[in-house]
Amino acid sequence: MDFEIPENLRLMVDTVHRFVKKDLEPISQQVDDEDRIPEEIVQTMRELGLFGLATSEKYGGLEVGCLGECLVYEELSQVNACFRTRIGTNNGIGSQGIAIDGTEEQREKYLPKMASGEWIGCFALTEPEAGSDASNVQTTAVLEGDTWVLNGRKHFITNGDIADCSTVFALTDRAKKARGGITAFVVEKTDPGFFVGTIERKMGMRGSHTCELIFDNCRIPKDRVIGGDAMIGQGFKTAMKTLDKGRLTMGASALGSAQKLLDLSVDYAQQRVQFGKPIAEFQAIQFMLAEMATQIYAARQMLYHAAWLRDTRGTSVIKEASMVKLFCTQMANRVADMAVQIHGGMGYMKDFPVERFYRDLRLTRIYEGTDEIQKVVIARNLLKGGK
Ligand SMILES: Cc1cc2nc3c(=O)[nH]c(=O)nc-3n(C[C@H](O)[C@H](O)[C@H](O)COP(=O)(O)OP(=O)(O)OC[C@H]3O[C@@H](n4cnc5c(N)ncnc54)[C@H](O)[C@@H]3O)c2cc1C
């Protein structure tokens, strides 16, 4: 077994680490306060190629593989996970439908623009009646001549307000639903009948917006079905394939934040004096630090292993990706809870980043499939004969 991170990935991570320290760390709290990422930071992200980490070189991306993507997200999430979210939809759920199942024309049209960061992509599956049960989408698409007409409403869509193109899942055959009745489309922001609705007010992950998308007789050309006519009705499969990689990268983001919380806690425990000595000398505090470090170590091993399996063996990692998301995000939430505890009242104050990490991490157990849905996926794979 070789646990060395490949040289090319280490160089890239070093570059991202310098960007994080120099440009992101100083503004991480400001981004939370103002609920926006400054445009000059987004421009630097473009210049570093971060919007195209996952995209094939053929379409202008860096093609760093799943492990490379995870390593970058770990770095970004050490300061504020919203930086990951900004580039995340272009590398993940906003582009993967097209990358995996799109036609060559669709790939050539959309992937270079998303890889460069010129365009932002998003993924619009969730609706008020279709959350964990994503197969229950009610948005419809009807073919009228050479035009598809979409009607319905999506909610909780990350980057929906800034997206130039959205991967949208709609019912094309109500009777068949997920088994041949849902189709994936690309909708562009200038398409008639497409509107951005309410921007939701959230507990955390400020700096990343989540919103409603409305399709009111939204008319798009016939060739916007992802994968072309042969893929009409196959959109639910496209959605599931897209989410599989996202679950690994979500684990990486949670891991990065957990690592930062441990580092902050180790420092604070050595500085904060109570009863005449640093609180780090109390065994109760030491045990929390030991628990945090152990859980982070375990999470990192399983994440890197699953990413490596996906990159080098071409193995289907559906079950492993769900395990990684479940374990890493639960672990990071436990770590955040202990970090607040170690920081005492200071951990509850907005002057300290621990409070922000605590809020932001809560989301990771909900989106791209809740804990419970990850368990459903893992159990389903086990029961059909997986190890
Ligand atoms: C900030 C944010 C950003 C998001 N970004 C996107 C995005 O970009 N694109 C997108 O399409 N969606 C997005 N989502 C939606 C997200 O994926 C859903 O919120 C998530 O899948 C859960 O759906 P729900 O909120 O409707 O909860 P529900 O499905 O209503 O779940 C409520 C509870 O019931 C449990 N539950 C449901 N079914 C079962 C079951 N079968 N067994 C056991 N327990 C079950 C759930 O685990 C949960 O605990 C985002 C959500 C948030 C909060």
Short mmCIF file of C-alpha atoms and ligand atoms in Angstrom, two decimals:
data_model
loop_
_atom_site.label_atom_id
_atom_site.label_comp_id
_atom_site.label_asym_id
_atom_site.label_seq_id
_atom_site.Cartn_x
_atom_site.Cartn_y
_atom_site.Cartn_z
CA MET A 1 0.00 0.00 0.00
CA ASP A 2 1.23 3.47 -0.86
CA PHE A 3 -0.32 6.31 1.12
CA GLU A 4 1.70 9.07 -0.57
CA ILE A 5 -0.33 11.86 -2.15
CA PRO A 6 0.85 12.05 -5.78
CA GLU A 7 3.35 14.86 -6.48
CA ASN A 8 1.10 16.75 -8.95
CA LEU A 9 -1.73 16.84 -6.41
CA ARG A 10 0.60 17.97 -3.62
CA LEU A 11 1.80 20.91 -5.74
CA MET A 12 -1.77 21.91 -6.48
CA VAL A 13 -2.79 21.65 -2.83
CA ASP A 14 0.21 23.82 -1.85
CA THR A 15 -0.99 26.52 -4.27
CA VAL A 16 -4.52 26.36 -2.88
CA HIS A 17 -3.14 26.42 0.67
CA ARG A 18 -1.28 29.68 -0.08
CA PHE A 19 -4.47 31.18 -1.59
CA VAL A 20 -6.40 30.14 1.50
CA LYS A 21 -3.89 31.69 3.89
CA LYS A 22 -3.28 34.90 1.94
CA ASP A 23 -6.69 35.71 0.44
CA LEU A 24 -9.44 33.67 2.08
CA GLU A 25 -8.57 33.50 5.76
CA PRO A 26 -8.57 37.29 6.24
CA ILE A 27 -12.10 37.63 4.83
CA SER A 28 -13.72 34.42 6.08
CA GLN A 29 -15.75 36.22 8.76
CA GLN A 30 -16.57 39.15 6.47
CA VAL A 31 -18.07 36.72 3.96
CA ASP A 32 -20.34 35.33 6.67
CA ASP A 33 -21.34 38.81 7.87
CA GLU A 34 -22.06 40.15 4.38
CA ASP A 35 -23.41 36.88 2.93
CA ARG A 36 -21.36 37.33 -0.23
CA ILE A 37 -17.96 36.39 -1.66
CA PRO A 38 -16.11 39.41 -3.12
CA GLU A 39 -15.86 39.34 -6.91
CA GLU A 40 -12.05 39.67 -6.85
CA ILE A 41 -11.86 36.42 -4.89
CA VAL A 42 -14.08 34.68 -7.43
CA GLN A 43 -11.79 36.00 -10.16
CA THR A 44 -8.72 34.51 -8.42
CA MET A 45 -10.60 31.20 -8.15
CA ARG A 46 -11.11 31.34 -11.92
CA GLU A 47 -7.44 32.10 -12.53
CA LEU A 48 -6.39 29.15 -10.35
CA GLY A 49 -8.63 26.89 -12.40
CA LEU A 50 -10.73 25.93 -9.38
CA PHE A 51 -14.03 25.93 -11.28
CA GLY A 52 -12.71 23.19 -13.54
CA LEU A 53 -10.96 20.89 -11.08
CA ALA A 54 -13.09 17.91 -12.02
CA THR A 55 -13.60 18.67 -15.69
CA SER A 56 -11.72 16.73 -18.31
CA GLU A 57 -8.73 18.53 -19.89
CA LYS A 58 -10.50 18.05 -23.21
CA TYR A 59 -13.08 20.62 -22.05
CA GLY A 60 -10.60 23.00 -20.43
CA GLY A 61 -10.53 21.57 -16.92
CA LEU A 62 -7.67 20.45 -14.67
CA GLU A 63 -9.00 16.88 -14.44
CA VAL A 64 -7.44 16.31 -11.01
CA GLY A 65 -9.63 13.32 -10.20
CA CYS A 66 -11.79 12.74 -7.20
CA LEU A 67 -8.86 12.63 -4.73
CA GLY A 68 -7.51 15.94 -6.06
CA GLU A 69 -10.91 17.53 -5.74
CA CYS A 70 -11.30 16.24 -2.18
CA LEU A 71 -7.87 17.61 -1.18
CA VAL A 72 -8.76 21.07 -2.51
CA TYR A 73 -12.13 21.08 -0.74
CA GLU A 74 -10.46 20.09 2.50
CA GLU A 75 -8.24 23.17 2.21
CA LEU A 76 -11.04 25.59 1.30
CA SER A 77 -13.31 24.31 4.06
CA GLN A 78 -10.68 25.02 6.67
CA VAL A 79 -11.62 28.69 6.36
CA ASN A 80 -15.24 28.82 5.22
CA ALA A 81 -17.12 26.04 3.44
CA CYS A 82 -18.99 28.56 1.29
CA PHE A 83 -15.81 28.92 -0.81
CA ARG A 84 -16.11 25.23 -1.67
CA THR A 85 -19.79 25.66 -2.45
CA ARG A 86 -19.01 28.46 -4.89
CA ILE A 87 -16.85 26.23 -7.08
CA GLY A 88 -18.58 23.03 -6.02
CA THR A 89 -21.63 23.15 -8.26
CA ASN A 90 -19.45 23.72 -11.36
CA ASN A 91 -17.21 20.79 -10.49
CA GLY A 92 -19.98 18.60 -9.18
CA ILE A 93 -23.73 18.56 -9.32
CA GLY A 94 -24.04 21.46 -11.77
CA SER A 95 -21.85 19.94 -14.47
CA GLN A 96 -21.76 16.19 -13.85
CA GLY A 97 -25.11 15.42 -15.48
CA ILE A 98 -23.77 16.87 -18.73
CA ALA A 99 -20.28 15.35 -18.27
CA ILE A 100 -21.64 11.85 -17.58
CA ASP A 101 -24.71 11.61 -19.78
CA GLY A 102 -24.63 14.68 -22.08
CA THR A 103 -24.20 14.56 -25.83
CA GLU A 104 -20.85 15.64 -27.28
CA GLU A 105 -22.43 18.91 -28.46
CA GLN A 106 -23.72 19.60 -24.95
CA ARG A 107 -20.36 18.86 -23.39
CA GLU A 108 -18.60 21.16 -25.86
CA LYS A 109 -21.11 23.91 -25.30
CA TYR A 110 -21.33 23.93 -21.50
CA LEU A 111 -18.30 22.26 -19.89
CA PRO A 112 -15.59 24.74 -21.03
CA LYS A 113 -17.68 27.69 -19.84
CA MET A 114 -18.25 26.06 -16.45
CA ALA A 115 -14.62 24.89 -16.15
CA SER A 116 -13.35 28.43 -16.65
CA GLY A 117 -15.89 29.87 -14.22
CA GLU A 118 -17.30 32.11 -16.94
CA TRP A 119 -20.63 30.36 -16.35
CA ILE A 120 -22.01 29.02 -13.09
CA GLY A 121 -24.00 25.80 -13.12
CA CYS A 122 -26.51 24.47 -10.63
CA PHE A 123 -28.50 21.29 -10.00
CA ALA A 124 -32.25 21.58 -9.61
CA LEU A 125 -33.85 18.39 -8.34
CA THR A 126 -35.48 19.25 -5.00
CA GLU A 127 -39.04 20.55 -4.85
CA PRO A 128 -41.44 21.23 -2.00
CA GLU A 129 -42.94 17.71 -2.42
CA ALA A 130 -39.72 16.02 -3.54
CA GLY A 131 -36.94 16.12 -0.94
CA SER A 132 -35.57 12.77 0.22
CA ASP A 133 -38.13 11.22 -2.11
CA ALA A 134 -36.59 12.89 -5.13
CA SER A 135 -38.61 10.66 -7.45
CA ASN A 136 -41.71 12.65 -6.54
CA VAL A 137 -40.86 15.67 -8.70
CA GLN A 138 -43.96 17.52 -9.89
CA THR A 139 -42.33 19.89 -12.39
CA THR A 140 -43.51 18.87 -15.83
CA ALA A 141 -42.00 19.07 -19.29
CA VAL A 142 -44.19 18.70 -22.35
CA LEU A 143 -42.93 18.59 -25.93
CA GLU A 144 -44.69 21.07 -28.24
CA GLY A 145 -43.22 20.77 -31.74
CA ASP A 146 -39.52 21.52 -31.35
CA THR A 147 -39.86 23.06 -27.91
CA TRP A 148 -40.06 21.62 -24.42
CA VAL A 149 -42.36 23.57 -22.10
CA LEU A 150 -41.52 23.33 -18.40
CA ASN A 151 -43.85 24.21 -15.53
CA GLY A 152 -43.15 23.91 -11.81
CA ARG A 153 -41.04 25.10 -8.94
CA LYS A 154 -37.75 23.93 -7.44
CA HIS A 155 -36.54 25.05 -4.04
CA PHE A 156 -33.33 25.00 -1.96
CA ILE A 157 -31.16 25.27 -5.11
CA THR A 158 -27.54 26.16 -4.34
CA ASN A 159 -26.14 28.91 -6.58
CA GLY A 160 -29.52 29.08 -8.35
CA ASP A 161 -29.53 32.88 -8.22
CA ILE A 162 -26.15 33.20 -9.97
CA ALA A 163 -26.42 30.20 -12.30
CA ASP A 164 -26.15 30.70 -16.03
CA CYS A 165 -27.33 27.14 -16.66
CA SER A 166 -29.22 24.66 -14.51
CA THR A 167 -29.58 20.91 -14.73
CA VAL A 168 -33.32 20.55 -14.20
CA PHE A 169 -35.25 17.33 -13.60
CA ALA A 170 -38.86 17.24 -14.79
CA LEU A 171 -41.65 14.72 -15.30
CA THR A 172 -42.15 13.70 -18.88
CA ASP A 173 -44.33 10.68 -18.07
CA ARG A 174 -46.32 10.90 -14.84
CA ALA A 175 -47.25 7.22 -14.85
CA LYS A 176 -43.64 6.03 -15.02
CA LYS A 177 -42.10 8.60 -12.60
CA ALA A 178 -38.49 7.61 -11.72
CA ARG A 179 -38.73 4.44 -13.80
CA GLY A 180 -38.62 6.09 -17.21
CA GLY A 181 -40.70 9.18 -16.55
CA ILE A 182 -38.19 11.81 -15.38
CA THR A 183 -35.97 13.66 -17.83
CA ALA A 184 -32.93 15.90 -17.25
CA PHE A 185 -32.74 19.20 -19.12
CA VAL A 186 -30.35 22.11 -19.36
CA VAL A 187 -32.15 25.40 -18.77
CA GLU A 188 -30.32 28.66 -19.40
CA LYS A 189 -30.99 31.78 -17.38
CA THR A 190 -32.16 33.71 -20.46
CA ASP A 191 -34.76 31.11 -21.43
CA PRO A 192 -38.25 32.64 -21.52
CA GLY A 193 -40.39 31.63 -18.56
CA PHE A 194 -37.44 30.93 -16.24
CA PHE A 195 -37.30 32.98 -13.04
CA VAL A 196 -35.26 33.02 -9.83
CA GLY A 197 -37.67 33.11 -6.87
CA THR A 198 -37.02 33.70 -3.19
CA ILE A 199 -33.48 33.48 -1.84
CA GLU A 200 -33.91 31.38 1.31
CA ARG A 201 -32.77 32.69 4.71
CA LYS A 202 -30.52 30.01 6.23
CA MET A 203 -28.98 29.03 9.58
CA GLY A 204 -25.48 29.11 8.11
CA MET A 205 -23.36 28.61 4.99
CA ARG A 206 -23.67 32.33 4.42
CA GLY A 207 -21.85 33.52 1.32
CA SER A 208 -23.55 30.73 -0.61
CA HIS A 209 -27.12 31.37 -1.72
CA THR A 210 -29.90 28.84 -1.96
CA CYS A 211 -33.08 29.75 -3.78
CA GLU A 212 -36.27 28.91 -5.60
CA LEU A 213 -36.34 28.43 -9.34
CA ILE A 214 -39.64 28.95 -11.12
CA PHE A 215 -40.62 27.54 -14.51
CA ASP A 216 -43.68 29.31 -15.85
CA ASN A 217 -44.27 27.98 -19.34
CA CYS A 218 -40.50 27.99 -19.67
CA ARG A 219 -39.69 27.20 -23.29
CA ILE A 220 -36.41 25.52 -24.22
CA PRO A 221 -35.23 23.95 -27.50
CA LYS A 222 -35.73 20.24 -28.08
CA ASP A 223 -31.98 19.55 -27.99
CA ARG A 224 -31.67 20.52 -24.31
CA VAL A 225 -32.53 17.03 -23.08
CA ILE A 226 -29.31 15.86 -21.41
CA GLY A 227 -28.06 13.00 -23.57
CA GLY A 228 -30.50 13.74 -26.39
CA ASP A 229 -33.75 11.98 -27.31
CA ALA A 230 -32.43 8.56 -26.28
CA MET A 231 -32.27 9.83 -22.69
CA ILE A 232 -35.87 11.01 -22.46
CA GLY A 233 -37.20 9.38 -19.30
CA GLN A 234 -33.73 8.45 -18.00
CA GLY A 235 -33.09 11.60 -15.97
CA PHE A 236 -33.49 10.02 -12.55
CA LYS A 237 -30.54 7.74 -13.28
CA THR A 238 -28.52 10.81 -14.33
CA ALA A 239 -29.40 12.47 -11.02
CA MET A 240 -28.28 9.47 -8.97
CA LYS A 241 -24.98 9.11 -10.86
CA THR A 242 -24.31 12.81 -10.29
CA LEU A 243 -24.90 12.61 -6.55
CA ASP A 244 -22.53 9.68 -6.07
CA LYS A 245 -19.34 11.77 -6.51
CA GLY A 246 -20.84 14.72 -4.65
CA ARG A 247 -21.10 12.62 -1.54
CA LEU A 248 -17.36 12.03 -1.42
CA THR A 249 -16.56 15.70 -1.89
CA MET A 250 -19.06 16.64 0.81
CA GLY A 251 -17.16 14.32 3.14
CA ALA A 252 -13.95 16.18 2.24
CA SER A 253 -15.49 19.52 3.04
CA ALA A 254 -16.69 18.32 6.45
CA LEU A 255 -13.25 16.84 7.12
CA GLY A 256 -11.47 20.15 6.35
CA SER A 257 -13.70 22.04 8.77
CA ALA A 258 -13.25 19.37 11.45
CA GLN A 259 -9.46 19.62 11.12
CA LYS A 260 -9.60 23.39 11.57
CA LEU A 261 -11.82 23.01 14.63
CA LEU A 262 -9.32 20.60 16.16
CA ASP A 263 -6.40 22.97 15.46
CA LEU A 264 -8.31 25.90 17.00
CA SER A 265 -9.22 23.78 20.02
CA VAL A 266 -5.64 22.60 20.64
CA ASP A 267 -4.45 26.23 20.56
CA TYR A 268 -7.25 27.54 22.75
CA ALA A 269 -6.88 24.77 25.33
CA GLN A 270 -3.21 25.67 25.79
CA GLN A 271 -3.88 29.40 26.13
CA ARG A 272 -7.01 29.50 28.28
CA VAL A 273 -6.14 29.43 31.97
CA GLN A 274 -8.63 28.42 34.65
CA PHE A 275 -7.96 27.25 38.20
CA GLY A 276 -4.40 28.50 37.70
CA LYS A 277 -3.47 26.29 34.74
CA PRO A 278 -4.19 25.92 31.02
CA ILE A 279 -7.43 23.98 30.51
CA ALA A 280 -5.37 21.59 28.30
CA GLU A 281 -4.06 20.12 31.55
CA PHE A 282 -7.52 18.87 32.51
CA GLN A 283 -8.09 15.30 31.44
CA ALA A 284 -11.68 16.09 30.41
CA ILE A 285 -10.34 18.51 27.79
CA GLN A 286 -7.55 16.14 26.72
CA PHE A 287 -10.09 13.38 26.16
CA MET A 288 -12.15 15.60 23.88
CA LEU A 289 -9.06 16.53 21.86
CA ALA A 290 -8.07 12.87 21.62
CA GLU A 291 -11.58 11.91 20.53
CA MET A 292 -11.63 14.64 17.86
CA ALA A 293 -8.20 13.69 16.47
CA THR A 294 -9.07 9.99 16.34
CA GLN A 295 -12.33 10.56 14.51
CA ILE A 296 -10.65 12.90 12.01
CA TYR A 297 -7.95 10.31 11.37
CA ALA A 298 -10.51 7.59 10.69
CA ALA A 299 -12.57 9.87 8.43
CA ARG A 300 -9.54 10.90 6.38
CA GLN A 301 -8.53 7.28 5.73
CA MET A 302 -11.93 6.23 4.49
CA LEU A 303 -12.36 9.34 2.34
CA TYR A 304 -8.99 9.01 0.62
CA HIS A 305 -9.48 5.29 0.12
CA ALA A 306 -12.89 5.71 -1.52
CA ALA A 307 -11.61 8.57 -3.72
CA TRP A 308 -8.60 6.45 -4.71
CA LEU A 309 -10.86 3.50 -5.53
CA ARG A 310 -12.96 5.72 -7.77
CA ASP A 311 -9.95 7.29 -9.51
CA THR A 312 -7.67 4.33 -10.02
CA ARG A 313 -9.88 1.29 -10.12
CA GLY A 314 -12.90 2.82 -11.82
CA THR A 315 -14.85 1.02 -9.11
CA SER A 316 -18.47 1.94 -8.48
CA VAL A 317 -18.34 3.53 -5.04
CA ILE A 318 -22.03 4.18 -4.46
CA LYS A 319 -22.04 2.42 -1.09
CA GLU A 320 -18.63 3.79 -0.04
CA ALA A 321 -19.60 7.35 -1.04
CA SER A 322 -22.67 7.15 1.18
CA MET A 323 -20.57 5.71 4.03
CA VAL A 324 -18.03 8.52 3.64
CA LYS A 325 -20.69 11.22 3.61
CA LEU A 326 -22.49 9.71 6.60
CA PHE A 327 -19.35 9.19 8.67
CA CYS A 328 -17.44 12.38 7.80
CA THR A 329 -20.38 14.73 8.25
CA GLN A 330 -21.54 13.14 11.52
CA MET A 331 -17.95 13.11 12.74
CA ALA A 332 -17.50 16.80 11.88
CA ASN A 333 -20.70 17.71 13.71
CA ARG A 334 -19.49 15.85 16.81
CA VAL A 335 -16.12 17.59 16.51
CA ALA A 336 -17.86 20.97 16.20
CA ASP A 337 -19.86 20.26 19.33
CA MET A 338 -16.69 19.38 21.27
CA ALA A 339 -14.90 22.45 19.88
CA VAL A 340 -17.67 24.71 21.18
CA GLN A 341 -17.45 22.93 24.54
CA ILE A 342 -13.67 23.42 24.76
CA HIS A 343 -14.03 27.10 23.91
CA GLY A 344 -16.74 27.54 26.58
CA GLY A 345 -18.67 30.84 26.25
CA MET A 346 -16.18 32.00 23.65
CA GLY A 347 -17.30 29.12 21.42
CA TYR A 348 -20.79 30.61 21.36
CA MET A 349 -19.62 34.08 20.35
CA LYS A 350 -19.57 35.38 16.81
CA ASP A 351 -16.12 36.88 17.40
CA PHE A 352 -14.70 33.38 17.16
CA PRO A 353 -14.91 31.16 14.02
CA VAL A 354 -15.99 28.09 16.01
CA GLU A 355 -19.56 29.38 16.16
CA ARG A 356 -19.67 29.74 12.36
CA PHE A 357 -18.24 26.27 11.71
CA TYR A 358 -20.83 24.82 14.11
CA ARG A 359 -23.69 26.41 12.12
CA ASP A 360 -22.25 25.62 8.70
CA LEU A 361 -21.50 21.99 9.44
CA ARG A 362 -25.08 21.21 10.42
CA LEU A 363 -26.06 21.48 6.78
CA THR A 364 -23.68 18.74 5.66
CA ARG A 365 -25.90 16.11 7.31
CA ILE A 366 -28.88 17.28 5.28
CA TYR A 367 -28.09 18.22 1.71
CA GLU A 368 -27.12 15.84 -1.10
CA GLY A 369 -29.03 13.23 0.92
CA THR A 370 -29.69 13.22 4.67
CA ASP A 371 -28.00 10.82 7.10
CA GLU A 372 -31.06 8.61 6.91
CA ILE A 373 -30.96 8.46 3.11
CA GLN A 374 -27.26 7.53 3.19
CA LYS A 375 -28.17 4.64 5.49
CA VAL A 376 -30.94 3.59 3.10
CA VAL A 377 -28.39 3.51 0.24
CA ILE A 378 -25.80 1.58 2.28
CA ALA A 379 -28.33 -0.97 3.50
CA ARG A 380 -29.83 -1.43 0.04
CA ASN A 381 -26.38 -2.21 -1.36
CA LEU A 382 -25.61 -4.62 1.48
CA LEU A 383 -28.87 -6.48 1.09
CA LYS A 384 -28.45 -6.94 -2.63
CA GLY A 385 -25.20 -8.76 -1.99
CA GLY A 386 -22.52 -6.07 -1.55
CA LYS A 387 -19.88 -6.62 1.12
C1 LIG B 1 -28.77 24.82 2.07
C2 LIG B 1 -29.33 23.77 1.18
C3 LIG B 1 -28.83 23.64 -0.12
C4 LIG B 1 -29.38 22.70 -0.98
N1 LIG B 1 -28.95 22.63 -2.28
C5 LIG B 1 -29.61 21.85 -3.16
C6 LIG B 1 -29.30 21.89 -4.57
O1 LIG B 1 -28.39 22.59 -5.01
N2 LIG B 1 -30.06 21.15 -5.42
C7 LIG B 1 -31.07 20.34 -4.99
O2 LIG B 1 -31.71 19.71 -5.82
N3 LIG B 1 -31.36 20.24 -3.65
C8 LIG B 1 -30.68 21.00 -2.75
N4 LIG B 1 -30.98 20.94 -1.42
C9 LIG B 1 -32.04 20.06 -0.98
C10 LIG B 1 -31.57 18.90 -0.12
O3 LIG B 1 -30.92 17.94 -0.89
C11 LIG B 1 -32.79 18.37 0.65
O4 LIG B 1 -33.11 19.35 1.63
C12 LIG B 1 -32.56 17.01 1.28
O5 LIG B 1 -32.43 16.02 0.30
C13 LIG B 1 -33.68 16.63 2.25
O6 LIG B 1 -34.93 16.85 1.70
P1 LIG B 1 -36.03 17.67 2.53
O7 LIG B 1 -35.39 18.93 2.99
O8 LIG B 1 -37.26 17.80 1.74
O9 LIG B 1 -36.29 16.80 3.82
P2 LIG B 1 -37.35 15.55 3.96
O10 LIG B 1 -37.18 14.63 2.80
O11 LIG B 1 -38.67 16.15 4.21
O12 LIG B 1 -36.80 14.85 5.24
C14 LIG B 1 -37.19 15.19 6.57
C15 LIG B 1 -36.66 14.10 7.51
O13 LIG B 1 -37.26 12.83 7.17
C16 LIG B 1 -36.23 11.88 6.95
N5 LIG B 1 -36.64 10.90 5.95
C17 LIG B 1 -37.22 11.13 4.75
N6 LIG B 1 -37.39 9.98 4.09
C18 LIG B 1 -36.92 8.98 4.89
C19 LIG B 1 -36.82 7.56 4.76
N7 LIG B 1 -37.20 6.91 3.68
N8 LIG B 1 -36.26 6.87 5.79
C20 LIG B 1 -35.84 7.52 6.91
N9 LIG B 1 -35.91 8.86 7.09
C21 LIG B 1 -36.44 9.59 6.07
C22 LIG B 1 -35.03 12.70 6.47
O14 LIG B 1 -33.81 11.99 6.62
C23 LIG B 1 -35.15 13.91 7.38
O15 LIG B 1 -34.59 13.59 8.63
C24 LIG B 1 -30.40 21.84 -0.52
C25 LIG B 1 -30.86 21.94 0.80
C26 LIG B 1 -30.33 22.89 1.64
C27 LIG B 1 -30.86 22.98 3.05
#
